[in-house]
């Protein structure tokens, strides 16, 4: 069942975090639903601008609607990831999305507030909620690259002002994580002192963590052993840190890169092991099963595993 993101946040706040997983195609969607049902977890499907144009946005909508029918006991929200203003309006008008993210974090504070406020007005008029971003994560998001020295953590006092002025419903904060497979070198991790300080300025307000992939070392080395050339030694977020962050108000944990690594490893290994194969279905089948396993394991770290029945009851009230 597709529900408002707000309803999922109400249930999760301070107890667990929802996995927010990006999808681009059918196989990812199958793995996501299988893994979430296996772990009995509510979740958030994220669609980026790039995903909307990879095939056609209507294809993703159709796949999600079909999955909703195939798994009537599932509970999830559909969210636009890293939207610009125009894409937010398109998604709000479409009637399909539960929430949108307006990412104007690269603009100056006042401009970020003004853009977010416009999107909030349009979204609230249609019953959608809005995630905004303040601070700057490292890595690559959409077409903007931010290097380590230019990334800056979210200021807690500014966060409080930003939420009050913009009216947004959740806030993506820069708390030490970064996007992509080449996370910061060395000791990257969640700055828990910063999360605590932001939560104390915004008690009860849902926070969002982007760049939450862990970039498992064994996944990267398997990819490279099968002919890949990924840079080794990058370190993502330790999944053991998801739940402690959730207890501090992080309700949504964005994971995309790790799923791409699963896809890459499965396809490289499958074609290497079967060089005579040219059929998409054998690796596709393995990917769906492996992605489902991955999703279930992430949901267990997030604490969302086992919450489905209770969240369903909350959503049905
Ligand atoms: O943070 C960005 C997400 O990983 C989406 O990536 O824009 O390549 O779809 P994408
Ligand atoms: P990762 O690149 O760490 O998976 O982060 C994804 C993300 O933040 C999507 O918005
Ligand atoms: Zn992101």
mmCIF file of C-alpha atoms and ligand atoms in Angstrom:
data_model
loop_
_atom_site.group_PDB
_atom_site.id
_atom_site.type_symbol
_atom_site.label_atom_id
_atom_site.label_comp_id
_atom_site.label_asym_id
_atom_site.label_seq_id
_atom_site.Cartn_x
_atom_site.Cartn_y
_atom_site.Cartn_z
ATOM 1 C CA UNK A 1 0.000 0.000 0.000
ATOM 2 C CA UNK A 2 1.317 3.422 -0.924
ATOM 3 C CA UNK A 3 1.060 5.794 2.035
ATOM 4 C CA UNK A 4 2.104 9.362 2.810
ATOM 5 C CA UNK A 5 5.746 9.598 3.867
ATOM 6 C CA UNK A 6 4.571 11.563 6.915
ATOM 7 C CA UNK A 7 2.671 8.506 8.186
ATOM 8 C CA UNK A 8 5.780 6.317 7.963
ATOM 9 C CA UNK A 9 7.846 8.964 9.766
ATOM 10 C CA UNK A 10 5.273 9.212 12.582
ATOM 11 C CA UNK A 11 5.635 5.497 13.188
ATOM 12 C CA UNK A 12 9.431 5.364 12.888
ATOM 13 C CA UNK A 13 10.499 8.515 14.733
ATOM 14 C CA UNK A 14 13.051 7.802 17.458
ATOM 15 C CA UNK A 15 12.625 4.008 17.134
ATOM 16 C CA UNK A 16 13.980 2.958 13.745
ATOM 17 C CA UNK A 17 14.785 4.367 10.304
ATOM 18 C CA UNK A 18 13.143 3.642 6.977
ATOM 19 C CA UNK A 19 15.404 2.460 4.207
ATOM 20 C CA UNK A 20 15.010 4.771 1.213
ATOM 21 C CA UNK A 21 16.104 2.801 -1.834
ATOM 22 C CA UNK A 22 16.522 4.172 -5.362
ATOM 23 C CA UNK A 23 15.038 2.257 -8.248
ATOM 24 C CA UNK A 24 15.587 2.507 -11.996
ATOM 25 C CA UNK A 25 14.134 -0.706 -13.354
ATOM 26 C CA UNK A 26 12.037 -3.813 -12.888
ATOM 27 C CA UNK A 27 14.745 -6.009 -11.372
ATOM 28 C CA UNK A 28 15.567 -3.503 -8.621
ATOM 29 C CA UNK A 29 11.865 -3.145 -7.858
ATOM 30 C CA UNK A 30 11.388 -6.928 -7.596
ATOM 31 C CA UNK A 31 14.378 -7.273 -5.257
ATOM 32 C CA UNK A 32 13.226 -4.323 -3.149
ATOM 33 C CA UNK A 33 9.728 -5.697 -2.603
ATOM 34 C CA UNK A 34 10.917 -9.301 -2.069
ATOM 35 C CA UNK A 35 13.528 -8.191 0.468
ATOM 36 C CA UNK A 36 11.154 -5.864 2.294
ATOM 37 C CA UNK A 37 8.432 -8.493 2.552
ATOM 38 C CA UNK A 38 10.923 -11.132 3.653
ATOM 39 C CA UNK A 39 12.121 -8.789 6.426
ATOM 40 C CA UNK A 40 8.586 -7.487 7.102
ATOM 41 C CA UNK A 41 9.657 -3.863 6.761
ATOM 42 C CA UNK A 42 7.983 -0.666 5.606
ATOM 43 C CA UNK A 43 10.225 1.275 3.193
ATOM 44 C CA UNK A 44 10.552 4.248 0.854
ATOM 45 C CA UNK A 45 11.040 3.958 -2.897
ATOM 46 C CA UNK A 46 13.133 6.807 -4.267
ATOM 47 C CA UNK A 47 13.101 7.990 -7.850
ATOM 48 C CA UNK A 48 15.764 10.445 -8.995
ATOM 49 C CA UNK A 49 15.576 12.779 -11.983
ATOM 50 C CA UNK A 50 17.989 10.447 -13.756
ATOM 51 C CA UNK A 51 15.772 7.454 -13.003
ATOM 52 C CA UNK A 52 12.706 9.290 -14.348
ATOM 53 C CA UNK A 53 14.400 9.738 -17.696
ATOM 54 C CA UNK A 54 16.353 6.434 -17.833
ATOM 55 C CA UNK A 55 13.419 4.748 -19.571
ATOM 56 C CA UNK A 56 10.347 6.878 -19.011
ATOM 57 C CA UNK A 57 8.822 8.037 -15.754
ATOM 58 C CA UNK A 58 5.528 6.356 -16.656
ATOM 59 C CA UNK A 59 7.295 2.984 -16.855
ATOM 60 C CA UNK A 60 8.540 3.288 -13.275
ATOM 61 C CA UNK A 61 5.083 4.294 -12.085
ATOM 62 C CA UNK A 62 3.575 1.288 -13.845
ATOM 63 C CA UNK A 63 6.146 -1.070 -12.317
ATOM 64 C CA UNK A 64 5.494 0.305 -8.823
ATOM 65 C CA UNK A 65 1.703 0.064 -9.226
ATOM 66 C CA UNK A 66 2.084 -3.536 -10.406
ATOM 67 C CA UNK A 67 4.320 -4.342 -7.425
ATOM 68 C CA UNK A 68 1.747 -2.781 -5.099
ATOM 69 C CA UNK A 69 -0.841 -5.191 -6.536
ATOM 70 C CA UNK A 70 1.468 -8.193 -6.379
ATOM 71 C CA UNK A 71 2.358 -7.442 -2.728
ATOM 72 C CA UNK A 72 -0.869 -5.976 -1.245
ATOM 73 C CA UNK A 73 0.570 -6.314 2.271
ATOM 74 C CA UNK A 74 3.559 -4.103 1.519
ATOM 75 C CA UNK A 75 3.728 -0.601 3.009
ATOM 76 C CA UNK A 76 5.747 2.097 1.311
ATOM 77 C CA UNK A 77 5.975 5.706 0.194
ATOM 78 C CA UNK A 78 7.118 6.978 -3.208
ATOM 79 C CA UNK A 79 9.573 9.876 -3.050
ATOM 80 C CA UNK A 80 11.340 12.130 -5.554
ATOM 81 C CA UNK A 81 15.070 12.082 -4.736
ATOM 82 C CA UNK A 82 17.146 15.270 -5.206
ATOM 83 C CA UNK A 83 14.534 17.182 -7.163
ATOM 84 C CA UNK A 84 14.928 20.594 -8.716
ATOM 85 C CA UNK A 85 12.000 22.999 -8.486
ATOM 86 C CA UNK A 86 10.463 22.100 -11.848
ATOM 87 C CA UNK A 87 10.681 18.345 -11.272
ATOM 88 C CA UNK A 88 9.110 18.781 -7.835
ATOM 89 C CA UNK A 89 6.118 20.528 -9.427
ATOM 90 C CA UNK A 90 5.806 17.771 -12.054
ATOM 91 C CA UNK A 91 5.793 15.075 -9.363
ATOM 92 C CA UNK A 92 3.349 16.998 -7.169
ATOM 93 C CA UNK A 93 0.974 17.421 -10.120
ATOM 94 C CA UNK A 94 1.293 13.764 -11.179
ATOM 95 C CA UNK A 95 -0.668 12.576 -8.137
ATOM 96 C CA UNK A 96 1.613 9.540 -7.834
ATOM 97 C CA UNK A 97 4.222 10.650 -5.311
ATOM 98 C CA UNK A 98 3.970 10.639 -1.509
ATOM 99 C CA UNK A 99 6.675 13.270 -1.062
ATOM 100 C CA UNK A 100 9.325 15.227 -2.907
ATOM 101 C CA UNK A 101 12.814 16.374 -2.088
ATOM 102 C CA UNK A 102 13.742 19.868 -3.153
ATOM 103 C CA UNK A 103 17.502 20.086 -3.193
ATOM 104 C CA UNK A 104 18.533 23.725 -3.236
ATOM 105 C CA UNK A 105 21.360 23.120 -0.780
ATOM 106 C CA UNK A 106 23.910 24.449 -3.254
ATOM 107 C CA UNK A 107 22.194 27.855 -3.250
ATOM 108 C CA UNK A 108 22.752 30.483 -0.551
ATOM 109 C CA UNK A 109 20.627 30.077 2.614
ATOM 110 C CA UNK A 110 18.000 32.715 1.692
ATOM 111 C CA UNK A 111 17.603 31.328 -1.819
ATOM 112 C CA UNK A 112 17.320 27.775 -0.454
ATOM 113 C CA UNK A 113 14.567 28.979 1.920
ATOM 114 C CA UNK A 114 12.698 30.815 -0.866
ATOM 115 C CA UNK A 115 12.761 27.872 -3.304
ATOM 116 C CA UNK A 116 11.849 25.352 -0.598
ATOM 117 C CA UNK A 117 8.965 27.542 0.581
ATOM 118 C CA UNK A 118 7.477 27.669 -2.923
ATOM 119 C CA UNK A 119 7.687 23.881 -3.259
ATOM 120 C CA UNK A 120 6.204 23.395 0.222
ATOM 121 C CA UNK A 121 3.186 25.536 -0.684
ATOM 122 C CA UNK A 122 2.540 23.571 -3.862
ATOM 123 C CA UNK A 123 3.113 20.199 -2.168
ATOM 124 C CA UNK A 124 1.010 20.847 0.913
ATOM 125 C CA UNK A 125 -1.877 22.000 -1.273
ATOM 126 C CA UNK A 126 -1.912 18.456 -2.711
ATOM 127 C CA UNK A 127 -1.209 16.621 0.548
ATOM 128 C CA UNK A 128 2.446 15.755 -0.144
ATOM 129 C CA UNK A 129 5.293 16.394 2.261
ATOM 130 C CA UNK A 130 8.637 17.965 1.420
ATOM 131 C CA UNK A 131 12.190 17.016 2.278
ATOM 132 C CA UNK A 132 14.682 19.860 1.959
ATOM 133 C CA UNK A 133 18.458 19.912 2.350
ATOM 134 C CA UNK A 134 20.730 22.170 4.326
ATOM 135 C CA UNK A 135 24.514 21.826 4.381
ATOM 136 C CA UNK A 136 26.660 20.193 1.760
ATOM 137 C CA UNK A 137 27.521 16.498 1.502
ATOM 138 C CA UNK A 138 30.621 15.388 -0.382
ATOM 139 C CA UNK A 139 30.479 13.188 -3.472
ATOM 140 C CA UNK A 140 28.386 13.419 -6.599
ATOM 141 C CA UNK A 141 24.654 14.074 -6.657
ATOM 142 C CA UNK A 142 22.875 14.457 -9.983
ATOM 143 C CA UNK A 143 25.357 16.586 -11.949
ATOM 144 C CA UNK A 144 27.032 18.431 -9.064
ATOM 145 C CA UNK A 145 30.297 17.200 -7.558
ATOM 146 C CA UNK A 146 31.417 18.397 -4.126
ATOM 147 C CA UNK A 147 34.908 17.497 -2.942
ATOM 148 C CA UNK A 148 35.881 16.715 0.635
ATOM 149 C CA UNK A 149 37.152 20.171 1.504
ATOM 150 C CA UNK A 150 34.001 21.901 0.248
ATOM 151 C CA UNK A 151 31.559 19.639 2.062
ATOM 152 C CA UNK A 152 30.204 21.331 5.182
ATOM 153 C CA UNK A 153 28.177 19.977 8.051
ATOM 154 C CA UNK A 154 24.698 21.358 8.737
ATOM 155 C CA UNK A 155 24.664 24.110 11.359
ATOM 156 C CA UNK A 156 22.070 23.229 14.058
ATOM 157 C CA UNK A 157 20.906 26.826 14.650
ATOM 158 C CA UNK A 158 20.591 27.413 10.900
ATOM 159 C CA UNK A 159 18.652 24.145 10.637
ATOM 160 C CA UNK A 160 16.076 25.394 13.141
ATOM 161 C CA UNK A 161 15.736 28.726 11.271
ATOM 162 C CA UNK A 162 15.556 26.968 7.940
ATOM 163 C CA UNK A 163 12.724 24.671 9.012
ATOM 164 C CA UNK A 164 10.786 27.552 10.601
ATOM 165 C CA UNK A 165 11.152 29.768 7.540
ATOM 166 C CA UNK A 166 10.660 27.185 4.797
ATOM 167 C CA UNK A 167 7.935 25.018 6.365
ATOM 168 C CA UNK A 168 9.598 21.813 5.130
ATOM 169 C CA UNK A 169 8.528 18.489 6.695
ATOM 170 C CA UNK A 170 11.896 16.758 6.978
ATOM 171 C CA UNK A 171 15.482 17.853 6.624
ATOM 172 C CA UNK A 172 18.405 16.188 4.875
ATOM 173 C CA UNK A 173 21.448 17.123 6.919
ATOM 174 C CA UNK A 174 25.136 16.945 6.157
ATOM 175 C CA UNK A 175 26.414 14.915 9.115
ATOM 176 C CA UNK A 176 29.627 13.412 7.749
ATOM 177 C CA UNK A 177 28.423 11.087 4.988
ATOM 178 C CA UNK A 178 28.924 11.463 1.241
ATOM 179 C CA UNK A 179 27.356 10.157 -1.967
ATOM 180 C CA UNK A 180 28.712 7.505 -4.321
ATOM 181 C CA UNK A 181 31.144 4.589 -4.252
ATOM 182 C CA UNK A 182 34.217 6.725 -3.601
ATOM 183 C CA UNK A 183 33.406 7.944 -0.141
ATOM 184 C CA UNK A 184 35.857 10.086 1.758
ATOM 185 C CA UNK A 185 39.141 8.334 2.437
ATOM 186 C CA UNK A 186 40.122 7.617 6.043
ATOM 187 C CA UNK A 187 37.715 7.870 8.925
ATOM 188 C CA UNK A 188 34.407 8.811 7.414
ATOM 189 C CA UNK A 189 31.466 8.228 9.689
ATOM 190 C CA UNK A 190 28.395 9.816 11.126
ATOM 191 C CA UNK A 191 29.131 12.827 13.338
ATOM 192 C CA UNK A 192 26.821 11.821 16.173
ATOM 193 C CA UNK A 193 27.552 14.984 18.130
ATOM 194 C CA UNK A 194 26.194 16.969 15.178
ATOM 195 C CA UNK A 195 23.071 14.811 14.864
ATOM 196 C CA UNK A 196 22.426 15.267 18.594
ATOM 197 C CA UNK A 197 22.879 19.044 18.322
ATOM 198 C CA UNK A 198 20.497 19.248 15.339
ATOM 199 C CA UNK A 199 17.896 17.097 17.084
ATOM 200 C CA UNK A 200 18.055 19.260 20.192
ATOM 201 C CA UNK A 201 17.209 22.292 18.031
ATOM 202 C CA UNK A 202 14.467 20.385 16.223
ATOM 203 C CA UNK A 203 12.967 17.925 18.713
ATOM 204 C CA UNK A 204 10.515 15.527 17.116
ATOM 205 C CA UNK A 205 11.413 16.662 13.588
ATOM 206 C CA UNK A 206 12.364 13.929 11.072
ATOM 207 C CA UNK A 207 15.969 14.084 9.851
ATOM 208 C CA UNK A 208 17.244 12.388 6.696
ATOM 209 C CA UNK A 209 20.659 10.873 6.056
ATOM 210 C CA UNK A 210 21.917 10.833 2.474
ATOM 211 C CA UNK A 211 25.037 9.024 1.290
ATOM 212 C CA UNK A 212 24.370 6.086 3.608
ATOM 213 C CA UNK A 213 25.800 3.251 1.513
ATOM 214 C CA UNK A 214 28.482 1.225 3.247
ATOM 215 C CA UNK A 215 30.480 0.313 0.088
ATOM 216 C CA UNK A 216 31.354 -3.184 1.374
ATOM 217 C CA UNK A 217 35.023 -3.971 0.748
ATOM 218 C CA UNK A 218 34.271 -7.565 -0.245
ATOM 219 C CA UNK A 219 31.747 -6.371 -2.848
ATOM 220 C CA UNK A 220 34.340 -4.043 -4.398
ATOM 221 C CA UNK A 221 37.053 -6.706 -4.412
ATOM 222 C CA UNK A 222 34.712 -9.277 -5.983
ATOM 223 C CA UNK A 223 33.864 -6.759 -8.710
ATOM 224 C CA UNK A 224 37.549 -6.108 -9.342
ATOM 225 C CA UNK A 225 38.386 -9.831 -9.288
ATOM 226 C CA UNK A 226 35.781 -10.252 -12.042
ATOM 227 C CA UNK A 227 37.382 -7.587 -14.260
ATOM 228 C CA UNK A 228 36.151 -4.345 -12.661
ATOM 229 C CA UNK A 229 38.413 -1.426 -11.950
ATOM 230 C CA UNK A 230 36.827 0.255 -8.927
ATOM 231 C CA UNK A 231 39.037 2.201 -6.574
ATOM 232 C CA UNK A 232 39.525 0.113 -3.430
ATOM 233 C CA UNK A 233 39.826 1.446 0.125
ATOM 234 C CA UNK A 234 36.807 3.771 0.107
ATOM 235 C CA UNK A 235 34.780 3.541 3.296
ATOM 236 C CA UNK A 236 31.096 4.214 3.635
ATOM 237 C CA UNK A 237 28.798 4.263 6.627
ATOM 238 C CA UNK A 238 29.043 1.324 9.011
ATOM 239 C CA UNK A 239 25.493 -0.141 8.946
ATOM 240 C CA UNK A 240 25.803 -0.713 12.704
ATOM 241 C CA UNK A 241 25.486 3.080 12.972
ATOM 242 C CA UNK A 242 22.065 3.247 11.278
ATOM 243 C CA UNK A 243 20.055 2.369 14.389
ATOM 244 C CA UNK A 244 21.911 4.691 16.802
ATOM 245 C CA UNK A 245 21.307 7.488 14.260
ATOM 246 C CA UNK A 246 17.632 6.520 14.061
ATOM 247 C CA UNK A 247 17.300 6.881 17.829
ATOM 248 C CA UNK A 248 18.460 10.498 17.360
ATOM 249 C CA UNK A 249 15.666 11.328 14.917
ATOM 250 C CA UNK A 250 17.104 10.105 11.603
ATOM 251 C CA UNK A 251 13.940 8.613 10.092
ATOM 252 C CA UNK A 252 15.107 8.045 6.523
ATOM 253 C CA UNK A 253 18.395 6.497 5.394
ATOM 254 C CA UNK A 254 19.192 6.807 1.675
ATOM 255 C CA UNK A 255 20.919 3.826 0.079
ATOM 256 C CA UNK A 256 21.597 3.627 -3.654
ATOM 257 C CA UNK A 257 25.262 2.943 -4.393
ATOM 258 C CA UNK A 258 25.388 -0.364 -2.487
ATOM 259 C CA UNK A 259 22.573 -1.704 -4.676
ATOM 260 C CA UNK A 260 24.489 -0.733 -7.803
ATOM 261 C CA UNK A 261 27.512 -2.616 -6.455
ATOM 262 C CA UNK A 262 25.367 -5.733 -5.989
ATOM 263 C CA UNK A 263 24.172 -5.359 -9.606
ATOM 264 C CA UNK A 264 27.707 -4.918 -10.917
ATOM 265 C CA UNK A 265 29.154 -7.865 -8.944
ATOM 266 C CA UNK A 266 26.362 -10.234 -9.984
ATOM 267 C CA UNK A 267 26.600 -9.384 -13.671
ATOM 268 C CA UNK A 268 30.406 -9.440 -13.859
ATOM 269 C CA UNK A 269 30.650 -12.754 -12.015
ATOM 270 C CA UNK A 270 27.791 -14.314 -13.951
ATOM 271 C CA UNK A 271 29.160 -13.441 -17.386
ATOM 272 C CA UNK A 272 32.706 -14.386 -16.329
ATOM 273 C CA UNK A 273 31.534 -17.786 -15.136
ATOM 274 C CA UNK A 274 29.421 -18.336 -18.255
ATOM 275 C CA UNK A 275 31.236 -16.626 -21.123
ATOM 276 C CA UNK A 276 29.059 -18.413 -23.658
ATOM 277 C CA UNK A 277 25.910 -16.819 -22.169
ATOM 278 C CA UNK A 278 24.311 -13.804 -23.818
ATOM 279 C CA UNK A 279 20.922 -14.075 -22.118
ATOM 280 C CA UNK A 280 19.886 -11.308 -19.708
ATOM 281 C CA UNK A 281 17.683 -13.567 -17.606
ATOM 282 C CA UNK A 282 20.244 -15.751 -15.773
ATOM 283 C CA UNK A 283 22.134 -12.795 -14.234
ATOM 284 C CA UNK A 284 18.856 -10.900 -13.838
ATOM 285 C CA UNK A 285 17.414 -13.738 -11.721
ATOM 286 C CA UNK A 286 20.543 -13.875 -9.558
ATOM 287 C CA UNK A 287 20.494 -10.086 -9.137
ATOM 288 C CA UNK A 288 16.869 -10.021 -7.963
ATOM 289 C CA UNK A 289 17.599 -12.696 -5.340
ATOM 290 C CA UNK A 290 20.846 -11.056 -4.212
ATOM 291 C CA UNK A 291 19.264 -7.597 -4.069
ATOM 292 C CA UNK A 292 16.394 -8.980 -1.979
ATOM 293 C CA UNK A 293 18.957 -10.449 0.427
ATOM 294 C CA UNK A 294 20.765 -7.121 0.567
ATOM 295 C CA UNK A 295 17.547 -5.151 1.263
ATOM 296 C CA UNK A 296 16.521 -7.542 4.035
ATOM 297 C CA UNK A 297 19.935 -7.226 5.674
ATOM 298 C CA UNK A 298 19.826 -3.395 5.499
ATOM 299 C CA UNK A 299 16.313 -3.350 6.948
ATOM 300 C CA UNK A 300 17.568 -5.403 9.880
ATOM 301 C CA UNK A 301 20.340 -2.873 10.571
ATOM 302 C CA UNK A 302 17.844 -0.003 10.251
ATOM 303 C CA UNK A 303 15.475 -1.574 12.752
ATOM 304 C CA UNK A 304 12.634 -1.404 10.196
ATOM 305 C CA UNK A 305 12.598 -5.217 9.886
ATOM 306 C CA UNK A 306 9.644 -6.656 11.763
ATOM 307 C CA UNK A 307 7.800 -3.305 11.909
ATOM 308 C CA UNK A 308 5.438 -3.940 8.992
ATOM 309 C CA UNK A 309 2.338 -5.140 10.862
ATOM 310 C CA UNK A 310 2.494 -2.382 13.447
ATOM 311 C CA UNK A 311 3.223 0.311 10.837
ATOM 312 C CA UNK A 312 0.339 -1.023 8.725
ATOM 313 C CA UNK A 313 -2.024 -0.720 11.693
ATOM 314 C CA UNK A 314 -0.776 2.833 12.307
ATOM 315 C CA UNK A 315 -1.258 3.753 8.643
ATOM 316 C CA UNK A 316 -4.772 2.266 8.564
ATOM 317 C CA UNK A 317 -5.981 4.262 11.578
HETATM 318 O O1 LIG B 1 22.123 10.779 -4.554
HETATM 319 C C1 LIG B 1 21.821 10.418 -5.707
HETATM 320 C C2 LIG B 1 21.238 9.090 -5.929
HETATM 321 O O2 LIG B 1 22.187 8.086 -5.683
HETATM 322 C C3 LIG B 1 20.614 8.989 -7.290
HETATM 323 O O3 LIG B 1 21.580 8.835 -8.301
HETATM 324 O O4 LIG B 1 20.945 10.659 -9.867
HETATM 325 O O5 LIG B 1 22.383 8.753 -10.611
HETATM 326 O O6 LIG B 1 19.947 8.389 -10.142
HETATM 327 P P1 LIG B 1 21.180 9.180 -9.841
HETATM 328 P P1 LIG B 2 24.697 6.506 -1.567
HETATM 329 O O1 LIG B 2 25.425 7.011 -2.777
HETATM 330 O O2 LIG B 2 25.619 6.448 -0.378
HETATM 331 O O3 LIG B 2 24.011 5.229 -1.791
HETATM 332 O O4 LIG B 2 23.586 7.609 -1.197
HETATM 333 C C1 LIG B 2 22.367 7.613 -1.897
HETATM 334 C C2 LIG B 2 21.575 8.851 -1.672
HETATM 335 O O5 LIG B 2 21.848 9.665 -0.822
HETATM 336 C C3 LIG B 2 20.391 9.048 -2.535
HETATM 337 O O6 LIG B 2 19.791 10.286 -2.316
HETATM 338 ZN ZN1 LIG B 3 21.250 11.817 -1.759
#
